[in-house]
Amino acid sequence: MPLSGALERHAANHPENPAFHLEDRVLCYGALTATARRLFAAFSRLAPEGHSAIGPKSRLIAIVTGNHALFPAAFAAATAGNNCAALIDPHLPEPVRRRMIEKLGPDLVVTADGANLLALSPHDGNSMTISEEAALGDPPLPEGNGDDPFLIVFTSGTTADPKPIIRDRRSWRISLETGAPFFGIDATTSTYSPGPLAHGLALYAMTETLLAGGIFYTARHFDAAEAANTIRRNDVRRLVLVPTMLRRLCEGGGAEGVTAITIAGAKLTAADHALCRRTFPGAALREYYGASEIGFMTATAPGDPASSTAVGTAFPGVRLSILDGAGKALPAGETGTIFVESPLVATGYLGAGDGAGLARVGNLTTVGDLGFLEADDTLHLLGRSGGMVLSGGNNIYPSEVEAALLGLPHVRAAHVFGVDHADLGSELVAVIEPGGSALTPDILTAAMTEVLPRYKQPRRLWLCRAMPVTPSGKVEAKTVRQWVAEGSNALERFL
């Protein structure tokens, strides 16, 4: 992980430069590095040997702090030397967090203790409280070996317990070296990304910004009005968001100083593109498609036309292939499983897999997404193979229908899926969050007819006034589907 060396350089050359800005607290590079050094020394004392699920070679440190002012120091210390960080979102249900920690068997668990951090050894109960440190008194942060594990992140877990994904340092080093010039990140970059730092999007945005010596802004929880104030007050130039956050920000008014916006996690609609142009007229908009297991796969270029399925061309150093069920390469325009050959792929899952997710065929890797390549190598993403709905003999990709619904007026969020049907095999249903009170069944039916053939239109549809979302800003599919199955009062039958 190159972050250790970068922080040491920034602390030596520009110790007073601001590095991490969380609402009312600012950590400069000198204090960030000093605190990371103190944490690394504490980790070494509390757990001199490794006894976790990843083996004795590395010390595994579970960070369960959420977005905390000292998170970047904990992350730097927990990925330095032979350490490996496992990031657990504290907003997950307590039973889920407990099962995640039991699976990992970490050597240390780091939690928030007010303004400080608490490092606890679950094996002997020893603990230490670490506060912000100003003096660079402890030994410098050591670098780690490229092949060693340095990070465990988890799948989103919207339909089951999250699965732990192991990454080695080399994959992130290559990704960060490639991404800096691609996204235009340097020491002058100020980035705002208010998502959970336990998840890939905000975590990566923080790392690439600190690596370059820029300023990273985040929040404990996303609030559109507070986010807009932070961006304007600090003249933030770059935003890294999921589509839901972008829409909320645009509703509250933009900022002329923003020059770059990076979006991931879901597709933007044509309406989103138009709204972004009006709200942030000077911002170059990019979308990228990737996965926690694979890293960057494709990215759009600023100025690319909006599309419900196109996700750009291959990220630098990545090669795309579309294969059929027999592993044969398909020509342009034909739909199959998306595979990549890439140096950014994760090591794999921790423990026995469940047969879903990451799979390899020779040098190629997939997470089961379906799509096709155009003749100009633009990739179109149609959905996950397991999510395809076969209804009345028609293959329907819910993600395509969701994108069409999100492009309609008065629709803020949507989740589309299939339920068993005695006659059709599966029946396509949808839950939407309306934007305002102008939406009526007749208006929605007419609008869907303009963008979807009849067989792709949901046969049943409910309204949800406040769609449940995961901490990373995606619709919480498990909860929505449970509400439909149980006839929850949180939903109102619409069609």
CSV table of C-alpha atoms in Angstrom, one decimal:
chain,number,residue,atom,x,y,z
A,1,MET,CA,0.0,0.0,0.0
A,2,PRO,CA,1.7,3.3,-1.1
A,3,LEU,CA,-0.2,5.4,1.4
A,4,SER,CA,2.3,4.9,4.2
A,5,GLY,CA,5.2,6.4,2.2
A,6,ALA,CA,3.0,9.2,0.7
A,7,LEU,CA,1.8,10.3,4.2
A,8,GLU,CA,5.4,10.3,5.5
A,9,ARG,CA,6.5,12.5,2.5
A,10,HIS,CA,3.6,14.9,2.9
A,11,ALA,CA,4.2,15.2,6.7
A,12,ALA,CA,7.8,15.9,6.1
A,13,ASN,CA,7.3,18.5,3.4
A,14,HIS,CA,4.0,20.1,4.2
A,15,PRO,CA,2.9,19.1,7.7
A,16,GLU,CA,0.4,22.0,8.2
A,17,ASN,CA,-1.4,21.3,4.9
A,18,PRO,CA,-5.0,20.1,5.6
A,19,ALA,CA,-5.6,16.5,4.6
A,20,PHE,CA,-8.9,15.3,6.0
A,21,HIS,CA,-11.9,17.4,6.7
A,22,LEU,CA,-14.9,15.9,8.5
A,23,GLU,CA,-17.5,18.6,9.2
A,24,ASP,CA,-16.0,20.6,12.1
A,25,ARG,CA,-12.7,18.7,12.4
A,26,VAL,CA,-9.7,19.1,10.2
A,27,LEU,CA,-6.6,16.8,10.3
A,28,CYS,CA,-3.5,18.2,8.7
A,29,TYR,CA,-0.9,15.9,7.2
A,30,GLY,CA,1.5,16.2,10.2
A,31,ALA,CA,-1.2,15.2,12.7
A,32,LEU,CA,-2.6,12.5,10.4
A,33,THR,CA,0.8,10.8,10.1
A,34,ALA,CA,1.7,11.3,13.7
A,35,THR,CA,-1.6,9.7,14.8
A,36,ALA,CA,-1.2,6.8,12.3
A,37,ARG,CA,2.3,6.2,13.7
A,38,ARG,CA,0.9,6.1,17.2
A,39,LEU,CA,-1.8,3.7,16.2
A,40,PHE,CA,0.7,1.4,14.4
A,41,ALA,CA,2.8,1.2,17.5
A,42,ALA,CA,-0.3,0.5,19.6
A,43,PHE,CA,-1.4,-2.3,17.2
A,44,SER,CA,2.1,-3.9,17.4
A,45,ARG,CA,2.0,-3.9,21.2
A,46,LEU,CA,-1.5,-5.1,21.6
A,47,ALA,CA,-1.2,-7.9,19.0
A,48,PRO,CA,2.4,-9.0,18.5
A,49,GLU,CA,1.3,-12.1,16.5
A,50,GLY,CA,-1.5,-12.8,14.0
A,51,HIS,CA,-4.2,-15.3,15.0
A,52,SER,CA,-7.0,-14.4,12.6
A,53,ALA,CA,-8.7,-16.1,9.6
A,54,ILE,CA,-6.0,-14.8,7.2
A,55,GLY,CA,-3.2,-16.7,9.0
A,56,PRO,CA,-0.2,-15.8,11.2
A,57,LYS,CA,1.7,-13.9,8.5
A,58,SER,CA,-0.4,-10.7,8.8
A,59,ARG,CA,-2.1,-8.9,11.7
A,60,LEU,CA,-5.8,-8.4,10.9
A,61,ILE,CA,-7.4,-5.2,12.3
A,62,ALA,CA,-11.1,-4.7,12.0
A,63,ILE,CA,-12.1,-1.0,11.8
A,64,VAL,CA,-15.7,-0.4,12.9
A,65,THR,CA,-15.5,3.4,13.4
A,66,GLY,CA,-17.7,4.6,10.6
A,67,ASN,CA,-16.9,8.1,9.2
A,68,HIS,CA,-14.7,9.4,12.1
A,69,ALA,CA,-12.2,12.2,12.2
A,70,LEU,CA,-9.4,9.7,12.9
A,71,PHE,CA,-10.5,7.1,10.3
A,72,PRO,CA,-7.7,7.9,7.8
A,73,ALA,CA,-5.1,7.5,10.5
A,74,ALA,CA,-6.6,4.1,11.6
A,75,PHE,CA,-6.7,3.0,7.9
A,76,ALA,CA,-3.1,4.0,7.3
A,77,ALA,CA,-1.9,2.2,10.4
A,78,ALA,CA,-4.0,-0.9,9.7
A,79,THR,CA,-2.6,-1.2,6.2
A,80,ALA,CA,1.1,-0.4,7.0
A,81,GLY,CA,3.8,-3.1,7.3
A,82,ASN,CA,2.3,-6.6,7.6
A,83,ASN,CA,-1.1,-5.3,8.8
A,84,CYS,CA,-4.4,-5.9,7.0
A,85,ALA,CA,-7.5,-3.8,7.5
A,86,ALA,CA,-11.0,-5.2,7.5
A,87,LEU,CA,-13.6,-2.5,7.2
A,88,ILE,CA,-17.0,-3.1,8.8
A,89,ASP,CA,-19.8,-0.6,8.6
A,90,PRO,CA,-21.1,0.2,12.2
A,91,HIS,CA,-24.5,1.0,10.8
A,92,LEU,CA,-25.1,-2.6,9.8
A,93,PRO,CA,-27.5,-4.5,12.2
A,94,GLU,CA,-25.6,-5.7,15.3
A,95,PRO,CA,-26.2,-9.5,14.6
A,96,VAL,CA,-24.7,-9.0,11.1
A,97,ARG,CA,-21.7,-7.2,12.5
A,98,ARG,CA,-21.2,-9.9,15.1
A,99,ARG,CA,-21.3,-12.7,12.5
A,100,MET,CA,-18.8,-10.7,10.3
A,101,ILE,CA,-16.3,-10.4,13.1
A,102,GLU,CA,-16.7,-14.0,14.1
A,103,LYS,CA,-15.9,-15.0,10.5
A,104,LEU,CA,-12.8,-12.8,10.5
A,105,GLY,CA,-11.5,-13.6,14.0
A,106,PRO,CA,-9.5,-10.3,13.9
A,107,ASP,CA,-6.4,-9.7,16.1
A,108,LEU,CA,-7.7,-6.2,17.0
A,109,VAL,CA,-11.0,-4.3,16.7
A,110,VAL,CA,-10.9,-0.5,16.4
A,111,THR,CA,-14.1,1.4,17.4
A,112,ALA,CA,-15.0,5.0,17.9
A,113,ASP,CA,-14.6,6.3,21.5
A,114,GLY,CA,-16.0,9.9,21.2
A,115,ALA,CA,-13.3,12.0,19.6
A,116,ASN,CA,-10.8,9.2,20.1
A,117,LEU,CA,-10.4,5.6,18.9
A,118,LEU,CA,-10.4,2.4,21.0
A,119,ALA,CA,-8.2,-0.5,19.9
A,120,LEU,CA,-9.2,-3.8,21.6
A,121,SER,CA,-7.7,-7.2,21.5
A,122,PRO,CA,-10.6,-9.7,21.5
A,123,HIS,CA,-8.2,-12.5,22.5
A,124,ASP,CA,-7.0,-11.2,25.8
A,125,GLY,CA,-9.2,-8.1,26.4
A,126,ASN,CA,-6.3,-5.6,26.4
A,127,SER,CA,-7.1,-2.2,25.0
A,128,MET,CA,-5.7,1.2,24.3
A,129,THR,CA,-7.4,4.6,23.6
A,130,ILE,CA,-5.7,6.7,21.0
A,131,SER,CA,-6.3,10.4,20.5
A,132,GLU,CA,-5.1,12.8,17.9
A,133,GLU,CA,-1.3,13.1,18.0
A,134,ALA,CA,0.6,16.2,16.8
A,135,ALA,CA,4.3,15.2,17.3
A,136,LEU,CA,6.0,12.8,14.9
A,137,GLY,CA,7.6,10.9,17.8
A,138,ASP,CA,6.9,7.3,16.9
A,139,PRO,CA,8.9,5.4,14.2
A,140,PRO,CA,7.8,6.0,10.6
A,141,LEU,CA,5.1,3.9,9.0
A,142,PRO,CA,6.6,0.9,7.2
A,143,GLU,CA,5.6,-0.2,3.7
A,144,GLY,CA,4.2,-3.7,3.1
A,145,ASN,CA,4.9,-6.4,0.5
A,146,GLY,CA,2.9,-6.3,-2.7
A,147,ASP,CA,1.6,-9.9,-2.6
A,148,ASP,CA,0.4,-9.7,1.0
A,149,PRO,CA,-3.2,-9.0,1.9
A,150,PHE,CA,-3.8,-5.4,3.1
A,151,LEU,CA,-7.5,-4.9,2.8
A,152,ILE,CA,-10.8,-6.8,3.4
A,153,VAL,CA,-14.0,-5.1,2.2
A,154,PHE,CA,-17.4,-6.6,2.0
A,155,THR,CA,-20.0,-7.0,-0.7
A,156,SER,CA,-23.1,-4.8,-0.1
A,157,GLY,CA,-25.1,-7.6,1.4
A,158,THR,CA,-28.5,-6.4,0.3
A,159,THR,CA,-29.9,-9.9,0.0
A,160,ALA,CA,-27.6,-11.9,2.3
A,161,ASP,CA,-24.8,-11.4,4.8
A,162,PRO,CA,-21.9,-9.4,3.2
A,163,LYS,CA,-19.1,-11.6,1.9
A,164,PRO,CA,-15.4,-10.6,2.7
A,165,ILE,CA,-13.2,-9.8,-0.3
A,166,ILE,CA,-9.4,-9.9,0.1
A,167,ARG,CA,-7.2,-7.6,-1.8
A,168,ASP,CA,-3.4,-7.5,-2.0
A,169,ARG,CA,-1.4,-4.3,-2.1
A,170,ARG,CA,-0.2,-4.7,-5.7
A,171,SER,CA,-3.7,-4.5,-7.2
A,172,TRP,CA,-4.4,-1.1,-5.4
A,173,ARG,CA,-0.9,0.2,-6.2
A,174,ILE,CA,-1.5,-0.4,-9.9
A,175,SER,CA,-5.0,1.0,-9.7
A,176,LEU,CA,-3.9,4.2,-7.9
A,177,GLU,CA,-1.0,4.8,-10.2
A,178,THR,CA,-3.2,4.4,-13.3
A,179,GLY,CA,-6.2,6.3,-11.8
A,180,ALA,CA,-4.3,9.5,-10.8
A,181,PRO,CA,-3.6,10.7,-14.3
A,182,PHE,CA,-6.8,9.3,-15.7
A,183,PHE,CA,-9.0,11.2,-13.2
A,184,GLY,CA,-6.6,14.2,-13.1
A,185,ILE,CA,-5.8,14.0,-9.4
A,186,ASP,CA,-2.8,15.9,-7.9
A,187,ALA,CA,-1.8,17.9,-4.8
A,188,THR,CA,-4.3,20.7,-5.8
A,189,THR,CA,-7.2,18.3,-5.8
A,190,SER,CA,-10.0,18.9,-3.3
A,191,THR,CA,-12.5,16.0,-3.2
A,192,TYR,CA,-15.8,15.7,-1.5
A,193,SER,CA,-17.3,12.2,-1.1
A,194,PRO,CA,-19.8,11.8,1.8
A,195,GLY,CA,-20.4,8.1,1.5
A,196,PRO,CA,-19.4,5.5,4.1
A,197,LEU,CA,-15.6,5.1,4.3
A,198,ALA,CA,-16.2,1.4,5.0
A,199,HIS,CA,-17.3,1.0,1.4
A,200,GLY,CA,-15.2,1.1,-1.8
A,201,LEU,CA,-16.3,4.3,-3.5
A,202,ALA,CA,-15.6,6.8,-0.7
A,203,LEU,CA,-12.6,4.8,0.7
A,204,TYR,CA,-10.9,4.8,-2.7
A,205,ALA,CA,-11.7,8.6,-3.2
A,206,MET,CA,-10.1,9.3,0.1
A,207,THR,CA,-7.0,7.2,-0.6
A,208,GLU,CA,-6.3,8.6,-4.0
A,209,THR,CA,-6.7,12.2,-2.7
A,210,LEU,CA,-4.4,11.7,0.3
A,211,LEU,CA,-1.9,9.8,-1.8
A,212,ALA,CA,-1.6,12.9,-4.1
A,213,GLY,CA,-1.4,15.3,-1.1
A,214,GLY,CA,-4.9,16.9,-1.7
A,215,ILE,CA,-7.7,17.7,0.7
A,216,PHE,CA,-10.5,15.1,1.3
A,217,TYR,CA,-13.9,16.2,2.6
A,218,THR,CA,-16.5,13.9,3.9
A,219,ALA,CA,-19.4,13.8,6.4
A,220,ARG,CA,-20.7,11.5,9.1
A,221,HIS,CA,-24.0,11.2,7.3
A,222,PHE,CA,-25.1,12.6,3.9
A,223,ASP,CA,-27.3,15.6,4.1
A,224,ALA,CA,-27.9,17.5,0.8
A,225,ALA,CA,-28.1,21.0,2.4
A,226,GLU,CA,-25.0,20.4,4.5
A,227,ALA,CA,-23.1,18.9,1.6
A,228,ALA,CA,-23.9,21.9,-0.6
A,229,ASN,CA,-22.7,24.2,2.1
A,230,THR,CA,-19.4,22.2,2.5
A,231,ILE,CA,-18.8,22.3,-1.3
A,232,ARG,CA,-19.4,26.1,-1.6
A,233,ARG,CA,-17.7,27.2,1.6
A,234,ASN,CA,-14.5,25.2,0.9
A,235,ASP,CA,-14.5,25.7,-2.9
A,236,VAL,CA,-14.4,22.0,-3.5
A,237,ARG,CA,-13.5,21.1,-7.1
A,238,ARG,CA,-14.2,17.3,-7.3
A,239,LEU,CA,-17.2,15.3,-6.2
A,240,VAL,CA,-17.3,11.5,-6.0
A,241,LEU,CA,-20.9,10.3,-5.5
A,242,VAL,CA,-23.6,7.7,-6.1
A,243,PRO,CA,-26.5,8.8,-8.3
A,244,THR,CA,-28.9,9.3,-5.4
A,245,MET,CA,-26.5,11.8,-3.8
A,246,LEU,CA,-26.0,13.7,-7.1
A,247,ARG,CA,-29.8,14.1,-7.5
A,248,ARG,CA,-30.2,15.4,-4.0
A,249,LEU,CA,-27.4,17.8,-4.4
A,250,CYS,CA,-28.8,19.1,-7.7
A,251,GLU,CA,-32.2,19.7,-6.0
A,252,GLY,CA,-30.5,22.0,-3.5
A,253,GLY,CA,-28.6,24.0,-6.1
A,254,GLY,CA,-25.0,23.6,-7.4
A,255,ALA,CA,-21.7,25.3,-7.1
A,256,GLU,CA,-19.9,26.9,-10.0
A,257,GLY,CA,-16.4,25.9,-8.7
A,258,VAL,CA,-16.9,22.2,-9.2
A,259,THR,CA,-14.9,21.0,-12.2
A,260,ALA,CA,-15.2,17.2,-12.0
A,261,ILE,CA,-17.9,14.8,-10.9
A,262,THR,CA,-17.3,11.0,-10.7
A,263,ILE,CA,-20.3,8.7,-10.4
A,264,ALA,CA,-20.4,5.0,-9.6
A,265,GLY,CA,-22.8,2.4,-8.0
A,266,ALA,CA,-25.6,2.8,-10.5
A,267,LYS,CA,-26.3,4.3,-13.9
A,268,LEU,CA,-27.3,8.0,-14.5
A,269,THR,CA,-30.3,8.7,-16.6
A,270,ALA,CA,-30.6,11.2,-19.4
A,271,ALA,CA,-32.5,13.4,-17.0
A,272,ASP,CA,-29.7,13.1,-14.5
A,273,HIS,CA,-27.2,14.3,-17.1
A,274,ALA,CA,-29.3,17.3,-18.0
A,275,LEU,CA,-29.9,18.2,-14.3
A,276,CYS,CA,-26.1,17.9,-13.7
A,277,ARG,CA,-25.3,20.2,-16.6
A,278,ARG,CA,-27.7,22.8,-15.3
A,279,THR,CA,-26.6,22.6,-11.7
A,280,PHE,CA,-22.8,22.1,-12.2
A,281,PRO,CA,-22.2,23.8,-15.6
A,282,GLY,CA,-18.4,23.7,-15.3
A,283,ALA,CA,-18.1,20.1,-14.2
A,284,ALA,CA,-16.7,17.2,-16.4
A,285,LEU,CA,-19.0,14.3,-15.6
A,286,ARG,CA,-17.6,10.7,-15.6
A,287,GLU,CA,-19.4,7.4,-14.8
A,288,TYR,CA,-17.4,4.3,-14.1
A,289,TYR,CA,-18.5,0.7,-13.9
A,290,GLY,CA,-16.7,-1.7,-11.6
A,291,ALA,CA,-17.1,-4.2,-8.7
A,292,SER,CA,-15.5,-4.6,-5.3
A,293,GLU,CA,-14.1,-7.9,-6.5
A,294,ILE,CA,-12.7,-6.6,-9.8
A,295,GLY,CA,-12.0,-2.9,-9.4
A,296,PHE,CA,-12.4,-0.5,-12.3
A,297,MET,CA,-13.8,-2.1,-15.5
A,298,THR,CA,-15.0,0.7,-17.7
A,299,ALA,CA,-15.4,4.5,-17.6
A,300,THR,CA,-17.2,7.1,-19.7
A,301,ALA,CA,-15.6,10.2,-21.0
A,302,PRO,CA,-16.8,13.7,-20.2
A,303,GLY,CA,-19.3,14.6,-22.9
A,304,ASP,CA,-20.4,11.1,-23.7
A,305,PRO,CA,-24.1,11.0,-24.5
A,306,ALA,CA,-26.4,9.7,-21.7
A,307,SER,CA,-27.4,6.1,-22.1
A,308,SER,CA,-29.5,3.7,-20.0
A,309,THR,CA,-27.0,0.9,-20.6
A,310,ALA,CA,-23.7,2.2,-22.0
A,311,VAL,CA,-21.0,2.3,-19.3
A,312,GLY,CA,-18.0,3.5,-21.4
A,313,THR,CA,-14.9,1.8,-22.7
A,314,ALA,CA,-12.3,-0.3,-20.8
A,315,PHE,CA,-10.3,1.3,-18.0
A,316,PRO,CA,-6.6,1.7,-18.9
A,317,GLY,CA,-4.9,-1.7,-18.5
A,318,VAL,CA,-8.2,-3.6,-18.6
A,319,ARG,CA,-9.3,-5.9,-21.5
A,320,LEU,CA,-13.0,-6.8,-21.9
A,321,SER,CA,-14.5,-10.0,-23.3
A,322,ILE,CA,-18.1,-11.2,-23.7
A,323,LEU,CA,-18.5,-15.0,-23.5
A,324,ASP,CA,-21.4,-17.3,-23.9
A,325,GLY,CA,-22.3,-20.1,-21.5
A,326,ALA,CA,-19.7,-22.4,-23.1
A,327,GLY,CA,-16.9,-19.9,-22.7
A,328,LYS,CA,-16.8,-18.9,-26.3
A,329,ALA,CA,-16.2,-15.3,-27.3
A,330,LEU,CA,-19.2,-13.5,-28.7
A,331,PRO,CA,-19.1,-10.9,-31.5
A,332,ALA,CA,-20.1,-7.3,-31.1
A,333,GLY,CA,-23.8,-6.7,-30.4
A,334,GLU,CA,-24.4,-10.2,-28.8
A,335,THR,CA,-25.3,-10.4,-25.1
A,336,GLY,CA,-23.3,-12.7,-22.8
A,337,THR,CA,-21.3,-12.6,-19.6
A,338,ILE,CA,-18.8,-9.8,-19.1
A,339,PHE,CA,-15.3,-10.9,-18.4
A,340,VAL,CA,-12.2,-8.9,-17.8
A,341,GLU,CA,-8.4,-9.5,-17.9
A,342,SER,CA,-7.1,-7.0,-15.4
A,343,PRO,CA,-4.3,-6.5,-12.8
A,344,LEU,CA,-6.9,-4.9,-10.5
A,345,VAL,CA,-8.8,-8.1,-9.6
A,346,ALA,CA,-9.1,-9.0,-5.9
A,347,THR,CA,-7.5,-12.1,-4.5
A,348,GLY,CA,-10.9,-13.7,-3.8
A,349,TYR,CA,-13.3,-14.3,-1.0
A,350,LEU,CA,-12.3,-15.2,2.5
A,351,GLY,CA,-13.3,-18.8,3.3
A,352,ALA,CA,-15.6,-21.0,1.2
A,353,GLY,CA,-17.6,-19.2,-1.4
A,354,ASP,CA,-21.3,-19.6,-2.0
A,355,GLY,CA,-20.9,-20.3,-5.7
A,356,ALA,CA,-22.1,-16.8,-6.7
A,357,GLY,CA,-20.0,-13.7,-7.5
A,358,LEU,CA,-16.4,-13.9,-8.5
A,359,ALA,CA,-15.4,-16.6,-11.0
A,360,ARG,CA,-12.4,-17.2,-13.2
A,361,VAL,CA,-11.9,-18.8,-16.6
A,362,GLY,CA,-8.1,-18.8,-17.3
A,363,ASN,CA,-6.9,-15.2,-17.2
A,364,LEU,CA,-10.4,-13.9,-17.3
A,365,THR,CA,-12.6,-12.9,-14.4
A,366,THR,CA,-16.3,-12.1,-14.0
A,367,VAL,CA,-18.9,-11.3,-11.3
A,368,GLY,CA,-21.7,-12.6,-13.5
A,369,ASP,CA,-22.8,-9.3,-15.1
A,370,LEU,CA,-24.4,-9.5,-18.5
A,371,GLY,CA,-23.9,-7.1,-21.4
A,372,PHE,CA,-22.6,-6.6,-24.9
A,373,LEU,CA,-19.8,-4.7,-26.7
A,374,GLU,CA,-20.4,-2.3,-29.6
A,375,ALA,CA,-18.1,-2.3,-32.6
A,376,ASP,CA,-16.3,0.7,-31.0
A,377,ASP,CA,-15.7,-1.3,-27.8
A,378,THR,CA,-18.3,0.6,-25.8
A,379,LEU,CA,-19.7,-1.8,-23.1
A,380,HIS,CA,-23.4,-2.0,-22.5
A,381,LEU,CA,-24.4,-3.4,-19.0
A,382,LEU,CA,-27.7,-5.2,-18.9
A,383,GLY,CA,-27.7,-6.7,-15.4
A,384,ARG,CA,-26.6,-9.7,-13.3
A,385,SER,CA,-27.3,-13.1,-14.7
A,386,GLY,CA,-29.0,-14.3,-11.5
A,387,GLY,CA,-31.3,-11.2,-11.7
A,388,MET,CA,-32.7,-11.9,-15.2
A,389,VAL,CA,-36.4,-12.4,-15.1
A,390,LEU,CA,-38.0,-14.9,-17.5
A,391,SER,CA,-41.6,-13.8,-17.9
A,392,GLY,CA,-44.0,-15.2,-20.5
A,393,GLY,CA,-41.0,-16.5,-22.5
A,394,ASN,CA,-39.3,-13.1,-22.5
A,395,ASN,CA,-35.8,-12.5,-21.0
A,396,ILE,CA,-36.1,-9.2,-19.0
A,397,TYR,CA,-33.2,-7.5,-17.3
A,398,PRO,CA,-34.5,-5.5,-14.2
A,399,SER,CA,-31.7,-3.0,-14.3
A,400,GLU,CA,-32.7,-1.9,-17.8
A,401,VAL,CA,-36.3,-1.4,-16.6
A,402,GLU,CA,-35.1,0.5,-13.5
A,403,ALA,CA,-33.0,2.8,-15.7
A,404,ALA,CA,-36.1,3.5,-17.9
A,405,LEU,CA,-38.2,4.3,-14.9
A,406,LEU,CA,-35.6,6.6,-13.4
A,407,GLY,CA,-35.6,8.5,-16.6
A,408,LEU,CA,-39.3,9.3,-16.3
A,409,PRO,CA,-40.6,12.6,-14.7
A,410,HIS,CA,-41.6,12.4,-11.1
A,411,VAL,CA,-39.7,9.2,-10.3
A,412,ARG,CA,-36.8,9.6,-7.8
A,413,ALA,CA,-35.9,5.9,-7.1
A,414,ALA,CA,-37.0,2.5,-8.4
A,415,HIS,CA,-36.4,-1.2,-7.7
A,416,VAL,CA,-37.6,-3.8,-10.2
A,417,PHE,CA,-37.6,-7.6,-9.7
A,418,GLY,CA,-39.4,-10.8,-10.5
A,419,VAL,CA,-41.8,-12.8,-8.4
A,420,ASP,CA,-43.1,-16.3,-9.0
A,421,HIS,CA,-46.2,-16.5,-11.2
A,422,ALA,CA,-48.2,-19.6,-12.0
A,423,ASP,CA,-48.8,-18.8,-15.6
A,424,LEU,CA,-45.9,-16.6,-16.7
A,425,GLY,CA,-43.2,-18.2,-14.7
A,426,SER,CA,-42.2,-14.9,-13.2
A,427,GLU,CA,-44.0,-11.6,-13.0
A,428,LEU,CA,-42.1,-8.3,-13.2
A,429,VAL,CA,-43.0,-5.9,-10.4
A,430,ALA,CA,-41.6,-2.6,-9.3
A,431,VAL,CA,-41.5,-0.2,-6.3
A,432,ILE,CA,-40.8,3.5,-7.0
A,433,GLU,CA,-40.3,6.5,-4.9
A,434,PRO,CA,-42.2,9.4,-6.5
A,435,GLY,CA,-40.7,12.9,-6.8
A,436,GLY,CA,-43.6,15.2,-5.7
A,437,SER,CA,-47.3,14.6,-5.9
A,438,ALA,CA,-47.9,15.0,-9.6
A,439,LEU,CA,-47.5,11.3,-10.5
A,440,THR,CA,-50.7,9.5,-11.3
A,441,PRO,CA,-51.3,5.9,-12.6
A,442,ASP,CA,-52.4,7.3,-16.0
A,443,ILE,CA,-49.3,9.5,-16.2
A,444,LEU,CA,-47.0,6.7,-15.3
A,445,THR,CA,-48.6,4.2,-17.6
A,446,ALA,CA,-48.4,6.6,-20.6
A,447,ALA,CA,-44.8,7.5,-19.8
A,448,MET,CA,-43.7,3.8,-19.5
A,449,THR,CA,-45.4,3.1,-22.9
A,450,GLU,CA,-43.1,5.7,-24.4
A,451,VAL,CA,-39.9,4.0,-23.3
A,452,LEU,CA,-40.6,0.3,-22.7
A,453,PRO,CA,-42.3,-2.4,-24.7
A,454,ARG,CA,-45.4,-3.8,-23.0
A,455,TYR,CA,-43.7,-7.1,-21.9
A,456,LYS,CA,-41.0,-5.0,-20.1
A,457,GLN,CA,-43.5,-2.9,-18.2
A,458,PRO,CA,-44.0,-4.0,-14.5
A,459,ARG,CA,-47.4,-5.8,-14.2
A,460,ARG,CA,-47.7,-4.6,-10.5
A,461,LEU,CA,-46.3,-1.4,-9.0
A,462,TRP,CA,-46.2,0.1,-5.5
A,463,LEU,CA,-45.2,3.6,-4.3
A,464,CYS,CA,-42.8,4.0,-1.4
A,465,ARG,CA,-42.6,7.6,-0.1
A,466,ALA,CA,-39.1,7.1,1.4
A,467,MET,CA,-37.2,4.2,-0.3
A,468,PRO,CA,-34.9,2.4,2.1
A,469,VAL,CA,-31.3,2.7,1.1
A,470,THR,CA,-28.0,1.1,2.1
A,471,PRO,CA,-25.3,3.3,3.7
A,472,SER,CA,-23.6,3.5,0.3
A,473,GLY,CA,-26.8,5.1,-1.2
A,474,LYS,CA,-28.2,2.1,-3.1
A,475,VAL,CA,-31.8,0.9,-2.8
A,476,GLU,CA,-31.9,-1.7,0.0
A,477,ALA,CA,-33.3,-4.6,-2.2
A,478,LYS,CA,-33.8,-7.0,0.6
A,479,THR,CA,-36.1,-4.7,2.6
A,480,VAL,CA,-38.1,-3.6,-0.4
A,481,ARG,CA,-38.7,-7.2,-1.5
A,482,GLN,CA,-39.7,-8.2,2.0
A,483,TRP,CA,-42.2,-5.3,2.1
A,484,VAL,CA,-43.8,-6.5,-1.1
A,485,ALA,CA,-43.9,-10.1,0.1
A,486,GLU,CA,-45.5,-9.1,3.5
A,487,GLY,CA,-47.8,-6.4,2.1
A,488,SER,CA,-46.2,-3.8,4.3
A,489,ASN,CA,-47.9,-0.5,5.1
A,490,ALA,CA,-44.7,1.2,3.9
A,491,LEU,CA,-46.0,0.6,0.4
A,492,GLU,CA,-49.0,1.9,-1.4
A,493,ARG,CA,-50.4,-0.1,-4.4
A,494,PHE,CA,-50.3,2.1,-7.5
A,495,LEU,CA,-50.8,-0.2,-10.5
